[in-house]
Amino acid sequence: KIIRNFLRQYFAEVAPTVPDVPGVDLEDYQRSLIMRFSNQNIKDQLQRLAQDGSAKLFNTMKEPIEELLAEGKSVSMMALALAGYARFMTGVDEQGRLITLLDPLVDTLKDCAERLFLYIEEDKETVNLSHTTDFLEVIFGSKLAQDERLAQQVFEWAYELRCVGCAAVLEKLSKKTIYEPIKPYIEHAVSLKVAQKEASM
């Protein structure tokens, strides 16, 4: 249910960038996609779907993001998807199990994702934001990665995924028509790192 809700919000955000196709009702097509993904009889593996993810994201997201940003429209759900992909590319799930990563850019992406998710900087939020920009640049190139509107939103979603986990983020998203991530104040990051140090002592 929470994944279906995310998909609906994602589709609604991206829909204005999709050109009309004769004979195709976009809303019906979106519903059919959700039904397909919800079908437990389809045995497609998430690992296969995630394979070569950087190329898939470039091909499906770059132009829609650029168009929406140029028109001053929201890219919040696309930013959440990118933050989720970054979390995946750390190579470790939320239960500490290793994830097999299959991507031509795996080494660079994994390094950027680890720096984004596994380290909490104590000085400036811009240091964390630079990790996000580095990750986006590997996928989309420097021009789009340097757009602070996108980088900031991806960073804020990544910060929340790191703090509360994916399921909690999607659960909160499902309870609101419009949901923006928590503001990642650096004071919280510092207190969290202090707590981590104390727990390890």
mmCIF file of C-alpha atoms in Angstrom:
data_model
loop_
_atom_site.group_PDB
_atom_site.id
_atom_site.type_symbol
_atom_site.label_atom_id
_atom_site.label_comp_id
_atom_site.label_asym_id
_atom_site.label_seq_id
_atom_site.Cartn_x
_atom_site.Cartn_y
_atom_site.Cartn_z
ATOM 1 C CA LYS A 1 0.000 0.000 0.000
ATOM 2 C CA ILE A 2 2.707 2.521 0.923
ATOM 3 C CA ILE A 3 4.642 1.684 -2.247
ATOM 4 C CA ARG A 4 1.521 2.063 -4.382
ATOM 5 C CA ASN A 5 0.907 5.460 -2.844
ATOM 6 C CA PHE A 6 4.455 6.548 -3.631
ATOM 7 C CA LEU A 7 4.044 5.390 -7.229
ATOM 8 C CA ARG A 8 0.815 7.378 -7.598
ATOM 9 C CA GLN A 9 2.516 10.533 -6.354
ATOM 10 C CA TYR A 10 5.553 9.870 -8.527
ATOM 11 C CA PHE A 11 3.382 9.350 -11.619
ATOM 12 C CA ALA A 12 1.409 12.516 -10.878
ATOM 13 C CA GLU A 13 4.619 14.527 -10.642
ATOM 14 C CA VAL A 14 6.112 13.165 -13.866
ATOM 15 C CA ALA A 15 2.885 13.061 -15.926
ATOM 16 C CA PRO A 16 3.104 16.684 -17.186
ATOM 17 C CA THR A 17 6.361 15.826 -18.961
ATOM 18 C CA VAL A 18 4.908 12.844 -20.865
ATOM 19 C CA PRO A 19 3.823 13.690 -24.437
ATOM 20 C CA ASP A 20 0.410 12.594 -25.669
ATOM 21 C CA VAL A 21 0.373 9.192 -27.352
ATOM 22 C CA PRO A 22 -2.569 8.499 -29.696
ATOM 23 C CA GLY A 23 -4.838 5.816 -28.301
ATOM 24 C CA VAL A 24 -3.195 5.737 -24.870
ATOM 25 C CA ASP A 25 -4.903 7.089 -21.760
ATOM 26 C CA LEU A 26 -2.078 8.016 -19.416
ATOM 27 C CA GLU A 27 -4.092 7.551 -16.225
ATOM 28 C CA ASP A 28 -5.251 4.092 -17.351
ATOM 29 C CA TYR A 29 -1.655 3.212 -18.189
ATOM 30 C CA GLN A 30 -0.490 4.337 -14.751
ATOM 31 C CA ARG A 31 -3.149 2.198 -13.081
ATOM 32 C CA SER A 32 -2.131 -0.809 -15.178
ATOM 33 C CA LEU A 33 1.496 -0.394 -14.089
ATOM 34 C CA ILE A 34 0.523 -0.359 -10.426
ATOM 35 C CA MET A 35 -1.629 -3.467 -10.920
ATOM 36 C CA ARG A 36 1.260 -5.224 -12.633
ATOM 37 C CA PHE A 37 3.731 -4.371 -9.894
ATOM 38 C CA SER A 38 1.176 -5.530 -7.304
ATOM 39 C CA ASN A 39 0.698 -8.923 -8.970
ATOM 40 C CA GLN A 40 2.369 -11.523 -6.754
ATOM 41 C CA ASN A 41 2.372 -14.014 -9.620
ATOM 42 C CA ILE A 42 4.951 -11.941 -11.477
ATOM 43 C CA LYS A 43 8.287 -13.332 -10.323
ATOM 44 C CA ASP A 44 10.545 -10.600 -11.655
ATOM 45 C CA GLN A 45 13.446 -10.031 -9.283
ATOM 46 C CA LEU A 46 14.223 -6.645 -7.771
ATOM 47 C CA GLN A 47 17.893 -7.368 -8.363
ATOM 48 C CA ARG A 48 17.286 -7.616 -12.115
ATOM 49 C CA LEU A 49 15.194 -4.456 -12.146
ATOM 50 C CA ALA A 50 17.959 -2.572 -10.336
ATOM 51 C CA GLN A 51 20.696 -3.815 -12.670
ATOM 52 C CA ASP A 52 22.375 -0.996 -14.629
ATOM 53 C CA GLY A 53 20.286 1.424 -12.598
ATOM 54 C CA SER A 54 22.443 4.452 -13.380
ATOM 55 C CA ALA A 55 21.719 4.154 -17.108
ATOM 56 C CA LYS A 56 18.012 3.561 -16.465
ATOM 57 C CA LEU A 57 17.772 6.645 -14.269
ATOM 58 C CA PHE A 58 19.627 8.761 -16.826
ATOM 59 C CA ASN A 59 17.330 7.626 -19.635
ATOM 60 C CA THR A 60 14.060 8.006 -17.740
ATOM 61 C CA MET A 61 14.617 10.862 -15.295
ATOM 62 C CA LYS A 62 17.089 13.397 -16.680
ATOM 63 C CA GLU A 63 14.816 15.136 -19.183
ATOM 64 C CA PRO A 64 11.686 15.125 -16.952
ATOM 65 C CA ILE A 65 13.674 16.614 -14.053
ATOM 66 C CA GLU A 66 15.149 19.293 -16.300
ATOM 67 C CA GLU A 67 11.713 20.158 -17.687
ATOM 68 C CA LEU A 68 10.037 20.341 -14.290
ATOM 69 C CA LEU A 69 12.824 22.445 -12.814
ATOM 70 C CA ALA A 70 12.730 24.818 -15.794
ATOM 71 C CA GLU A 71 9.008 25.322 -15.188
ATOM 72 C CA GLY A 72 9.444 25.769 -11.444
ATOM 73 C CA LYS A 73 7.486 22.612 -10.630
ATOM 74 C CA SER A 74 8.050 20.033 -7.915
ATOM 75 C CA VAL A 75 10.589 17.237 -8.307
ATOM 76 C CA SER A 76 10.110 15.996 -4.741
ATOM 77 C CA MET A 77 9.058 12.443 -5.625
ATOM 78 C CA MET A 78 11.826 12.092 -8.186
ATOM 79 C CA ALA A 79 14.259 13.333 -5.552
ATOM 80 C CA LEU A 80 12.964 10.696 -3.136
ATOM 81 C CA ALA A 81 13.457 8.016 -5.788
ATOM 82 C CA LEU A 82 17.044 9.178 -6.307
ATOM 83 C CA ALA A 83 17.692 9.208 -2.555
ATOM 84 C CA GLY A 84 16.322 5.666 -2.353
ATOM 85 C CA TYR A 85 18.608 4.589 -5.179
ATOM 86 C CA ALA A 86 21.564 6.168 -3.405
ATOM 87 C CA ARG A 87 20.642 4.226 -0.267
ATOM 88 C CA PHE A 88 20.533 1.024 -2.324
ATOM 89 C CA MET A 89 23.941 1.778 -3.826
ATOM 90 C CA THR A 90 25.607 1.762 -0.403
ATOM 91 C CA GLY A 91 25.574 -2.000 -0.878
ATOM 92 C CA VAL A 92 24.092 -2.764 2.551
ATOM 93 C CA ASP A 93 20.386 -2.907 3.421
ATOM 94 C CA GLU A 94 18.772 -1.589 6.602
ATOM 95 C CA GLN A 95 19.219 -4.988 8.283
ATOM 96 C CA GLY A 96 22.955 -4.968 7.547
ATOM 97 C CA ARG A 97 22.773 -7.550 4.749
ATOM 98 C CA LEU A 98 25.002 -7.137 1.717
ATOM 99 C CA ILE A 99 23.399 -6.116 -1.585
ATOM 100 C CA THR A 100 24.872 -7.342 -4.851
ATOM 101 C CA LEU A 101 25.356 -4.266 -7.024
ATOM 102 C CA LEU A 102 25.422 -4.718 -10.805
ATOM 103 C CA ASP A 103 26.221 -1.461 -12.551
ATOM 104 C CA PRO A 104 29.067 -0.315 -14.828
ATOM 105 C CA LEU A 105 29.550 2.679 -12.513
ATOM 106 C CA VAL A 106 29.288 0.669 -9.309
ATOM 107 C CA ASP A 107 32.633 1.651 -7.792
ATOM 108 C CA THR A 108 32.102 5.396 -8.178
ATOM 109 C CA LEU A 109 28.426 5.301 -7.229
ATOM 110 C CA LYS A 110 29.043 3.145 -4.164
ATOM 111 C CA ASP A 111 31.774 5.476 -2.937
ATOM 112 C CA CYS A 112 29.521 8.540 -3.337
ATOM 113 C CA ALA A 113 26.542 6.775 -1.747
ATOM 114 C CA GLU A 114 28.583 5.653 1.250
ATOM 115 C CA ARG A 115 29.845 9.176 1.836
ATOM 116 C CA LEU A 116 26.283 10.483 1.593
ATOM 117 C CA PHE A 117 24.699 7.939 3.939
ATOM 118 C CA LEU A 118 27.339 6.574 6.254
ATOM 119 C CA TYR A 119 29.080 9.746 7.370
ATOM 120 C CA ILE A 120 27.515 12.579 9.346
ATOM 121 C CA GLU A 121 29.512 15.747 9.055
ATOM 122 C CA GLU A 122 29.879 18.007 12.066
ATOM 123 C CA ASP A 123 30.657 21.316 10.414
ATOM 124 C CA LYS A 124 28.459 22.481 7.544
ATOM 125 C CA GLU A 125 25.434 21.159 5.726
ATOM 126 C CA THR A 126 27.149 22.114 2.460
ATOM 127 C CA VAL A 127 29.690 19.351 3.059
ATOM 128 C CA ASN A 128 26.892 16.782 3.100
ATOM 129 C CA LEU A 129 25.278 18.447 0.096
ATOM 130 C CA SER A 130 28.518 18.049 -1.842
ATOM 131 C CA HIS A 131 28.234 14.267 -1.405
ATOM 132 C CA THR A 132 24.769 14.438 -2.963
ATOM 133 C CA THR A 133 26.051 16.549 -5.841
ATOM 134 C CA ASP A 134 28.862 14.060 -6.451
ATOM 135 C CA PHE A 135 26.369 11.186 -6.600
ATOM 136 C CA LEU A 136 24.050 13.033 -8.991
ATOM 137 C CA GLU A 137 26.947 14.042 -11.232
ATOM 138 C CA VAL A 138 27.921 10.416 -11.802
ATOM 139 C CA ILE A 139 24.402 9.711 -13.108
ATOM 140 C CA PHE A 140 23.333 12.929 -14.820
ATOM 141 C CA GLY A 141 26.474 14.950 -15.459
ATOM 142 C CA SER A 142 27.600 18.180 -13.867
ATOM 143 C CA LYS A 143 24.968 20.613 -15.165
ATOM 144 C CA LEU A 144 21.949 18.956 -13.560
ATOM 145 C CA ALA A 145 23.905 17.862 -10.499
ATOM 146 C CA GLN A 146 24.832 21.483 -9.784
ATOM 147 C CA ASP A 147 21.179 22.557 -9.625
ATOM 148 C CA GLU A 148 20.781 23.200 -5.909
ATOM 149 C CA ARG A 149 17.009 22.708 -6.027
ATOM 150 C CA LEU A 150 17.470 19.067 -6.989
ATOM 151 C CA ALA A 151 20.543 18.394 -4.867
ATOM 152 C CA GLN A 152 18.946 19.893 -1.755
ATOM 153 C CA GLN A 153 15.795 17.803 -2.083
ATOM 154 C CA VAL A 154 17.726 14.592 -2.707
ATOM 155 C CA PHE A 155 19.924 15.357 0.301
ATOM 156 C CA GLU A 156 16.935 16.026 2.574
ATOM 157 C CA TRP A 157 15.236 12.792 1.551
ATOM 158 C CA ALA A 158 18.509 10.901 1.983
ATOM 159 C CA TYR A 159 18.895 12.414 5.436
ATOM 160 C CA GLU A 160 15.423 11.272 6.425
ATOM 161 C CA LEU A 161 15.950 7.795 5.000
ATOM 162 C CA ARG A 162 19.105 7.608 7.091
ATOM 163 C CA CYS A 163 17.312 8.783 10.237
ATOM 164 C CA VAL A 164 14.049 6.803 10.152
ATOM 165 C CA GLY A 165 14.349 4.229 7.355
ATOM 166 C CA CYS A 166 12.569 3.668 4.078
ATOM 167 C CA ALA A 167 9.370 2.101 5.411
ATOM 168 C CA ALA A 168 8.771 4.955 7.857
ATOM 169 C CA VAL A 169 9.319 7.563 5.149
ATOM 170 C CA LEU A 170 6.838 5.864 2.799
ATOM 171 C CA GLU A 171 4.365 5.374 5.645
ATOM 172 C CA LYS A 172 4.390 9.080 6.448
ATOM 173 C CA LEU A 173 4.150 9.872 2.750
ATOM 174 C CA SER A 174 1.013 7.746 2.466
ATOM 175 C CA LYS A 175 -0.734 9.775 5.173
ATOM 176 C CA LYS A 176 -0.322 13.133 3.452
ATOM 177 C CA THR A 177 -1.319 14.419 0.056
ATOM 178 C CA ILE A 178 1.781 16.606 -0.046
ATOM 179 C CA TYR A 179 4.703 15.605 2.112
ATOM 180 C CA GLU A 180 8.093 17.244 2.303
ATOM 181 C CA PRO A 181 11.049 15.718 4.166
ATOM 182 C CA ILE A 182 12.257 16.948 7.506
ATOM 183 C CA LYS A 183 14.759 19.785 7.370
ATOM 184 C CA PRO A 184 18.130 18.201 8.115
ATOM 185 C CA TYR A 185 19.429 20.672 10.659
ATOM 186 C CA ILE A 186 23.085 20.122 11.360
ATOM 187 C CA GLU A 187 22.429 20.313 15.131
ATOM 188 C CA HIS A 188 20.495 17.050 14.840
ATOM 189 C CA ALA A 189 23.330 15.470 12.868
ATOM 190 C CA VAL A 190 25.824 16.444 15.544
ATOM 191 C CA SER A 191 23.656 15.079 18.372
ATOM 192 C CA LEU A 192 23.164 11.849 16.440
ATOM 193 C CA LYS A 193 26.893 11.383 15.973
ATOM 194 C CA VAL A 194 27.504 12.102 19.648
ATOM 195 C CA ALA A 195 24.974 9.410 20.526
ATOM 196 C CA GLN A 196 26.703 6.984 18.174
ATOM 197 C CA LYS A 197 30.076 7.662 19.784
ATOM 198 C CA GLU A 198 28.653 7.175 23.283
ATOM 199 C CA ALA A 199 27.010 3.905 22.261
ATOM 200 C CA SER A 200 30.304 2.580 20.910
ATOM 201 C CA MET A 201 32.238 3.397 24.107
#
